[in-house]
Coordinates of C-alpha atoms and ligand atoms in Angstrom, one line a residue:
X881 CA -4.8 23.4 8.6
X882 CA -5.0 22.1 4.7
X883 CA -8.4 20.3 3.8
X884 CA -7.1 17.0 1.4
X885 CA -9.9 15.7 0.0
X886 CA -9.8 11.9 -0.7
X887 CA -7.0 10.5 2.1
X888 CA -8.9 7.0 2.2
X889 CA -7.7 6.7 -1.7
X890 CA -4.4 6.1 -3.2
X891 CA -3.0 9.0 -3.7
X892 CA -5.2 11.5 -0.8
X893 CA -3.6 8.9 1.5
X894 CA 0.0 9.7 0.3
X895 CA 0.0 13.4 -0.1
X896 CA -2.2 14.0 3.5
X897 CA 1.2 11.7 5.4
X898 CA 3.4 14.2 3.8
X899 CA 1.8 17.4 5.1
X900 CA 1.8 15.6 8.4
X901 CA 5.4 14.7 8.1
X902 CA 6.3 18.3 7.1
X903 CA 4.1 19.1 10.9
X904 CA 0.6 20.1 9.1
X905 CA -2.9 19.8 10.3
X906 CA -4.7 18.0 7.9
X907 CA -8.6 17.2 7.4
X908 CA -10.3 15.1 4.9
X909 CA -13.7 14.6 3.2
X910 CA -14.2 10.9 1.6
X911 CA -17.0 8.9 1.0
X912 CA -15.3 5.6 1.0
X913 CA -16.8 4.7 -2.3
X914 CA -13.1 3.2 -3.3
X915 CA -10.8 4.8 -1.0
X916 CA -10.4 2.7 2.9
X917 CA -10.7 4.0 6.5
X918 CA -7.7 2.4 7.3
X919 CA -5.7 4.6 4.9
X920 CA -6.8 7.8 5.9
X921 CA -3.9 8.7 8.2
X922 CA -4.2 8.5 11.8
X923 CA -3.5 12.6 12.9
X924 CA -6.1 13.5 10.2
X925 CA -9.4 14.7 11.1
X926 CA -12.0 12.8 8.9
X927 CA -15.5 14.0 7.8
X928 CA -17.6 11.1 5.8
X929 CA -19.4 12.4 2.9
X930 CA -19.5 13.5 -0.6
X931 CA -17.5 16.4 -1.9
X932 CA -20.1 17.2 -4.1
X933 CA -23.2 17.5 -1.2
X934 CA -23.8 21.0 0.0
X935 CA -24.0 19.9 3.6
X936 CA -21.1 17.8 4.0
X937 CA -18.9 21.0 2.7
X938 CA -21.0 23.1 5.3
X939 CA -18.8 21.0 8.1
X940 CA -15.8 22.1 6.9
X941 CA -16.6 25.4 8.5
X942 CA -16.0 24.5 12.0
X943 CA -12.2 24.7 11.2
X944 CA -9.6 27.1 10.4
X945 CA -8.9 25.8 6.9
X946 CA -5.7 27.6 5.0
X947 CA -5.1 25.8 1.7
X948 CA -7.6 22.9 -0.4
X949 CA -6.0 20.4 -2.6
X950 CA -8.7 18.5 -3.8
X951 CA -7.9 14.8 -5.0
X952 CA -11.3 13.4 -4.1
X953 CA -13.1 11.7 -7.3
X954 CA -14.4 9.4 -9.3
X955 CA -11.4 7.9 -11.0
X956 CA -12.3 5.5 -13.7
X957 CA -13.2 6.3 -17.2
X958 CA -15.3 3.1 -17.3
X959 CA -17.6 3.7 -14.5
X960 CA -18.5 7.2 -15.5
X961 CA -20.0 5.8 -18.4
X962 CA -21.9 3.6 -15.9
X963 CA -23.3 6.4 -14.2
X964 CA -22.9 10.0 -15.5
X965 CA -24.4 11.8 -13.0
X966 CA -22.3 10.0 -10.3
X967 CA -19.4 11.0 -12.1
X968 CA -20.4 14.8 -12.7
X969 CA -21.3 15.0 -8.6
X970 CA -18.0 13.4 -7.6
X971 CA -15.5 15.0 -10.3
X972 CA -17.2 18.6 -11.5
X973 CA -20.1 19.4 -8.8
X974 CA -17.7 18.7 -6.1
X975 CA -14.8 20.8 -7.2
X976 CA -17.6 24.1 -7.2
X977 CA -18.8 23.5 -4.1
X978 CA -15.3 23.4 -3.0
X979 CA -14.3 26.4 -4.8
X980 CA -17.5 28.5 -3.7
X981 CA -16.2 27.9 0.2
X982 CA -12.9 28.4 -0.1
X983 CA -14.4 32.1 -1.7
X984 CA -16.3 32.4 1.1
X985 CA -13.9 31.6 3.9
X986 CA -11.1 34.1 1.8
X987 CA -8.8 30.4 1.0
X988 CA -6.0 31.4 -1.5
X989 CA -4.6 28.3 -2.4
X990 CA -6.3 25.4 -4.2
X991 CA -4.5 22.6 -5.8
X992 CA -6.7 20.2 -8.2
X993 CA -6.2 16.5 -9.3
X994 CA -6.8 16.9 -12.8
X995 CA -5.7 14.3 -15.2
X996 CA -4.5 13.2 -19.2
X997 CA -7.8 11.9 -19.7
X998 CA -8.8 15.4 -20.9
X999 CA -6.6 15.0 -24.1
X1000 CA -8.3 12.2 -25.5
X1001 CA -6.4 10.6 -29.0
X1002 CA -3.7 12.9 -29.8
X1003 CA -1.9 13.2 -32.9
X1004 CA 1.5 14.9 -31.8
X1005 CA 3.0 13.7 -29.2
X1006 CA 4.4 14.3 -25.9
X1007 CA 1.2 16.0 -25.7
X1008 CA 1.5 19.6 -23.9
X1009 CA -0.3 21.8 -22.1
X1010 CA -1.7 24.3 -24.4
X1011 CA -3.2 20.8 -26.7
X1012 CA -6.9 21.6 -26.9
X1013 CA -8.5 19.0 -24.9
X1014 CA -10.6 16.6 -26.5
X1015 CA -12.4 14.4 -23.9
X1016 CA -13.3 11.0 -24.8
X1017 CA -15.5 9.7 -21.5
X1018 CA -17.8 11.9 -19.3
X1019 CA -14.8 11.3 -16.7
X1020 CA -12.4 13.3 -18.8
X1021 CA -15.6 15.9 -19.3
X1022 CA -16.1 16.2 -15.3
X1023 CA -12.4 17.4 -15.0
X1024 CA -12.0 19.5 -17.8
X1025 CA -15.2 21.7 -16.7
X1026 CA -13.8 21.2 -13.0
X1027 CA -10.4 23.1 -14.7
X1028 CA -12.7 25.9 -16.1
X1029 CA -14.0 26.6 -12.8
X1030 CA -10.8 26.9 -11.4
X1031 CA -9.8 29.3 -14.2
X1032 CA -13.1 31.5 -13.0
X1033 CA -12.4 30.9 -9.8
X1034 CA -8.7 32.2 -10.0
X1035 CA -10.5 35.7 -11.6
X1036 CA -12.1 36.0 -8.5
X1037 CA -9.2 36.1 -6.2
X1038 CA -8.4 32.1 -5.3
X1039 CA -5.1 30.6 -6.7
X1040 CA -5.5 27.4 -8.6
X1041 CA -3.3 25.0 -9.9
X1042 CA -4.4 21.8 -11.9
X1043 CA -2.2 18.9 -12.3
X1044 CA -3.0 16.9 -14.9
X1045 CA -1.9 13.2 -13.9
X1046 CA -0.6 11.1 -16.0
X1047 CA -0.8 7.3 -15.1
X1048 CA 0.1 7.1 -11.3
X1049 CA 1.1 3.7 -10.0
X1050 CA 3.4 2.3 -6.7
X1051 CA 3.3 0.5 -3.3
X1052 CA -0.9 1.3 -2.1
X1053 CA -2.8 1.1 -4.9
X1054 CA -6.2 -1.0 -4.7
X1055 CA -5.5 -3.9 -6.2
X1056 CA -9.2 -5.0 -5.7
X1057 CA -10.5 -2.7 -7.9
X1058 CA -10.3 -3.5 -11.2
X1059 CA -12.1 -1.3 -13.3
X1060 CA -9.2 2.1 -12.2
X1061 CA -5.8 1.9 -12.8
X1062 CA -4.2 0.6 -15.8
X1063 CA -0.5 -1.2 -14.2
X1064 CA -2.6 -2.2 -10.9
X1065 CA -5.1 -3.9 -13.0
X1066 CA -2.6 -6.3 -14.8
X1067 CA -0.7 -6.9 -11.9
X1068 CA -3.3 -7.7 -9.6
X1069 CA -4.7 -10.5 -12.5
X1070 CA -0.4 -11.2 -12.5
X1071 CA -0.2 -12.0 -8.9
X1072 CA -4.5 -13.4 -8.3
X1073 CA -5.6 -14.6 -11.2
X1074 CA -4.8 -17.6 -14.1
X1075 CA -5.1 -14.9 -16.6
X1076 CA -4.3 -12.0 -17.3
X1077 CA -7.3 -10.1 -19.6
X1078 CA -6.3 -6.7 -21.2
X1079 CA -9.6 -4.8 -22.3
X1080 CA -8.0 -3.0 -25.6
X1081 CA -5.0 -3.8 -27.4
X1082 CA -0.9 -4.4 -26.0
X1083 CA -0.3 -1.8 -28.3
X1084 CA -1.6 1.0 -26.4
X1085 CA 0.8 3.0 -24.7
X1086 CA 0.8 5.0 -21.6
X1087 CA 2.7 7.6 -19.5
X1088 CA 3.7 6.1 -16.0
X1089 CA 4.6 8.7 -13.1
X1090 CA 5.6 6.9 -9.6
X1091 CA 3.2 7.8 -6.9
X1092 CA 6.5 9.5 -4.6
X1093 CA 7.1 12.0 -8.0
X1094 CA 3.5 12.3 -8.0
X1095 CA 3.1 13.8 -4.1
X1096 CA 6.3 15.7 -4.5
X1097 CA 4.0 17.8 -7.2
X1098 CA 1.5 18.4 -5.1
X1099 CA 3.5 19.9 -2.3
X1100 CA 5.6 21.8 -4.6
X1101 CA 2.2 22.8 -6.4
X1102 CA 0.5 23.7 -2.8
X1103 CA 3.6 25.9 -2.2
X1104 CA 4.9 27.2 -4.8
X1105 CA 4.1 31.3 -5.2
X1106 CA 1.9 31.9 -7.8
X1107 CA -1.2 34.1 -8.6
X1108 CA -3.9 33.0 -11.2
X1109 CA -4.4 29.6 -12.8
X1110 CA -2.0 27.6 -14.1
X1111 CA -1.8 24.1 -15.6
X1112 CA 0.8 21.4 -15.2
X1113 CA 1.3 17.5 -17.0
X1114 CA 2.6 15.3 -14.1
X1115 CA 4.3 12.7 -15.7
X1116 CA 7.8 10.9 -16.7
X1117 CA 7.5 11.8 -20.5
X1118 CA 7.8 8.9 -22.6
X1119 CA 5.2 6.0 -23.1
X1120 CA 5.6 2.2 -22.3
X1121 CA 2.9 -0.4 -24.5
X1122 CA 0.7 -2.7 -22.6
X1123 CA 2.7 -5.3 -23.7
X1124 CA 6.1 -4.5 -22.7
X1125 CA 3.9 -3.3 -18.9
X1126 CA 2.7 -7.0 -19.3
X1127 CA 6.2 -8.5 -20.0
X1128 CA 8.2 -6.2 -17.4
X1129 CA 5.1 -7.9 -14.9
X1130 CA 6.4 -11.4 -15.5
X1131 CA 9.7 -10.7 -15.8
X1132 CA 10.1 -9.4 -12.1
X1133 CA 7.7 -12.5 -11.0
X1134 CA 9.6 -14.8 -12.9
X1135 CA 6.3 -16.4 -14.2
X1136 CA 4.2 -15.8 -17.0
X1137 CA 0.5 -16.4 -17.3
X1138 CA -2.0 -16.5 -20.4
X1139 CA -2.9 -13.3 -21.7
X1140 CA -6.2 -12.5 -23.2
X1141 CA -7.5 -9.7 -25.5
X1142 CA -10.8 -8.5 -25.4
X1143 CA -12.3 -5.2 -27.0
X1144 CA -11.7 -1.7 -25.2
X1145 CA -13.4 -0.1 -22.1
X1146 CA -15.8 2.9 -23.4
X1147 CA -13.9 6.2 -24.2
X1148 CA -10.6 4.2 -23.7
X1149 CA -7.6 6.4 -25.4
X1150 CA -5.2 4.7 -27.9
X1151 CA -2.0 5.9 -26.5
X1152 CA -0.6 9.2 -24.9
X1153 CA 3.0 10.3 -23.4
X1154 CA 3.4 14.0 -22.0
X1155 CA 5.9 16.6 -21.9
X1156 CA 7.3 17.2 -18.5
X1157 CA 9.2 20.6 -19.6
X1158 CA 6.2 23.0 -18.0
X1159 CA 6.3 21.8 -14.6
X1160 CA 10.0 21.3 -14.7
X1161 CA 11.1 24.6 -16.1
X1162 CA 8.5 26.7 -14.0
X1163 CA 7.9 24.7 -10.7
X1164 CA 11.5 22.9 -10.6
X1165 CA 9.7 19.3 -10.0
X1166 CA 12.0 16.7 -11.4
X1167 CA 10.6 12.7 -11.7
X1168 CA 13.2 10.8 -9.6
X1169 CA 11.9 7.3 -10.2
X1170 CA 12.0 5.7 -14.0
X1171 CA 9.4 2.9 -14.4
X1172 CA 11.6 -0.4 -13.8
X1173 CA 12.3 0.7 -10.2
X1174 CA 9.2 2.1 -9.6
X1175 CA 7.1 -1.6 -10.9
X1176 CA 10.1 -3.5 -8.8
X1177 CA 8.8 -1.3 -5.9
X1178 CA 5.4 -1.8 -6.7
X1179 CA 5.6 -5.9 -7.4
X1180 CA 7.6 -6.3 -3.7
X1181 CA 4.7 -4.3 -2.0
X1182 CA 2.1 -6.6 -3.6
X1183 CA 3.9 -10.0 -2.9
X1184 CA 4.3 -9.0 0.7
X1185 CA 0.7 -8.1 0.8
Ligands
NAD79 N1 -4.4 7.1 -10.1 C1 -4.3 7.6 -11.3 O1 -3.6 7.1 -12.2 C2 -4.9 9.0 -11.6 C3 -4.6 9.6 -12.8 C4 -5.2 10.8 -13.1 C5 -6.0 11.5 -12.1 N2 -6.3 10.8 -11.0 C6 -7.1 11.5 -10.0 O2 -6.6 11.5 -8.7 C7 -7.6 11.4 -7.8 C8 -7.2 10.2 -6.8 O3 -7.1 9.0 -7.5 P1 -6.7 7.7 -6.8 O4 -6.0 6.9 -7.8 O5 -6.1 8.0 -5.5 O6 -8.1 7.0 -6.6 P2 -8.8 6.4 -5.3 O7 -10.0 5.8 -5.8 O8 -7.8 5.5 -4.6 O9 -9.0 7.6 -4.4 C9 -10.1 8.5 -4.5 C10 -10.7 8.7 -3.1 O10 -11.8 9.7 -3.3 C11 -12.9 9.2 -2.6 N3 -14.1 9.7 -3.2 C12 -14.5 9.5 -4.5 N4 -15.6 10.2 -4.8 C13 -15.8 11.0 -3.7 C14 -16.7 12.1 -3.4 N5 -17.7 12.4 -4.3 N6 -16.6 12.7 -2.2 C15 -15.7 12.3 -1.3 N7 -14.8 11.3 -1.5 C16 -14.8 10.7 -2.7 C17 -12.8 7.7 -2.6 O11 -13.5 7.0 -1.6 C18 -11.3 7.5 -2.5 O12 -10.9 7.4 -1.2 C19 -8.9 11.2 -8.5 O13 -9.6 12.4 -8.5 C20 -8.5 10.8 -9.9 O14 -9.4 11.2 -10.8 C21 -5.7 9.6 -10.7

């Protein structure tokens, strides 16, 4: 049985149908603080609680758990400066407690959703793996601490692999929430609103990676043989500008709408790509989908919504 953290969100959802596809067990922990009961996928057992309480991990021991890939969190850089400690329980507190029973119940293998925030504004770019991180919002702080427990962790005998997402997006994403998720935002205001209002500048640029690449890397991740801890960039490795995001938007809706500036979210970063070459070269993941089919994917999903 593998514990996913997180299947009522986005991407928990997706990566727990794929371990039941490939004829896994599959149990969760979510709080429903963004994620939705009706995503959590049928065949999967489901505790209700916070990754980061003591006694809602102490559940977990009535089952014969082989493998942890936490995905679970707090996911926008905006709300952890809204409430710090929120952030540091959901992101950082609940990756220990996660780690400290997978020690205890001898688990081997634990695969972490990490993510580019923990760069912050880098200078040469595609950023890699060995950048020194330079968090910019406590969200980016949670994760990179929630890494170096990982790295302790792996010294005591579990294996741990962090992927470090880059900007996920496709068909599922909650397009009520719009304080997470950079494309979903815009193209929620695209398809609901009479405006469109970008919090930072169009020149900003990110690195997109299509939610199917995106589970392929955790499964790959979960079974790949490896000892230690290792780090991986999940992303498609070159950067697309809010604007052009914004334009591709109408383009496929064959409408435009009045876009309006206003000043950044807190900790916001200015624009990041990443290299790909790690996980390629040492875990043979490949991105299959480039960004126009993956938004003409996305945009179909949302109109039939
Ligand atoms: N979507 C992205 O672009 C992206 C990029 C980098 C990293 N990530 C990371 O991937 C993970 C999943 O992101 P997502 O886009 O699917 O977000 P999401 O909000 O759709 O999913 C997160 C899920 O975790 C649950 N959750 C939150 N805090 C919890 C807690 N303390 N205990 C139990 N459940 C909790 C939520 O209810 C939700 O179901 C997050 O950890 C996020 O930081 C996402």
């Amino acid at each position: 049985m593998i514990l996913v953290t997180g299947a009522a969100g986005f991407i928990g959802s997706k990566v727990t149908k794929q371990f039941i596809a490939a004829g896994y067990k599959t149990i969760t922990i979510d709080n429903l603080s963004t994620g939705l009961l009706e995503n959590i996928p049928k065949d999967t057992i489901f505790i209700e609680g916070s990754c980061g309480n003591k006694s809602t991990i102490e559940k977990l021991n009535d089952y014969p758990i082989a493998g942890i890939i936490h995905i679970a969190g707090q996911s926008s850089g905006e709300v952890s400066f809204e409430d710090p400690q929120y952030d540091l329980e959901s992101n950082t507190l609940s990756t220990l407690l996660l780690l400290d029973f997978a020690k205890k119940r001898n688990i081997k293998r634990f695969v972490f959703a990490s993510t580019m925030s923990v760069y912050g504004d880098v200078s040469k770019l595609p950023v890699e793996e060995s950048t020194i991180p330079e968090p910019k919002s406590f969200y980016a702080c949670g994760k990179l601490a929630s890494e170096s427990y990982l790295r302790v962790y792996a010294g005591l005998g579990i294996e741990t692999y962090s992927l470090r997402l880059f900007n996920v997006y496709g068909p599922g994403q909650n397009l009520e929430n719009l304080k997470q998720g950079m494309l979903s935002i815009y193209l929620a205001q695209a398809l609901h609103n009479d405006e469109i209002i970008v919090k930072g500048s169009g020149d900003r640029f990110r690195d997109f990676v299509y939610i199917d690449d995106v589970v392929e890397a955790f499964k790959i991740a979960y079974f790949n043989s490896y000892q230690g801890f290792d780090i991986f960039n999940v992303c498609n490795g070159y950067p697309i500008t809010v604007d052009s995001m914004i334009a591709k938007i109408f383009k496929n809706l064959n409408y435009t709408k009045p876009v309006t500036f206003s000043n950044n979210t807190l900790g916001d970063q200015n624009g990041i790509y990443g290299s790909n070459e790690k996980i390629m070269t040492n875990l043979g993941w490949i991105p299959k989908v480039n960004f126009e089919d993956g938004l003409q994917s996305m945009i179909e999903w949302g109109l039939s919504k």
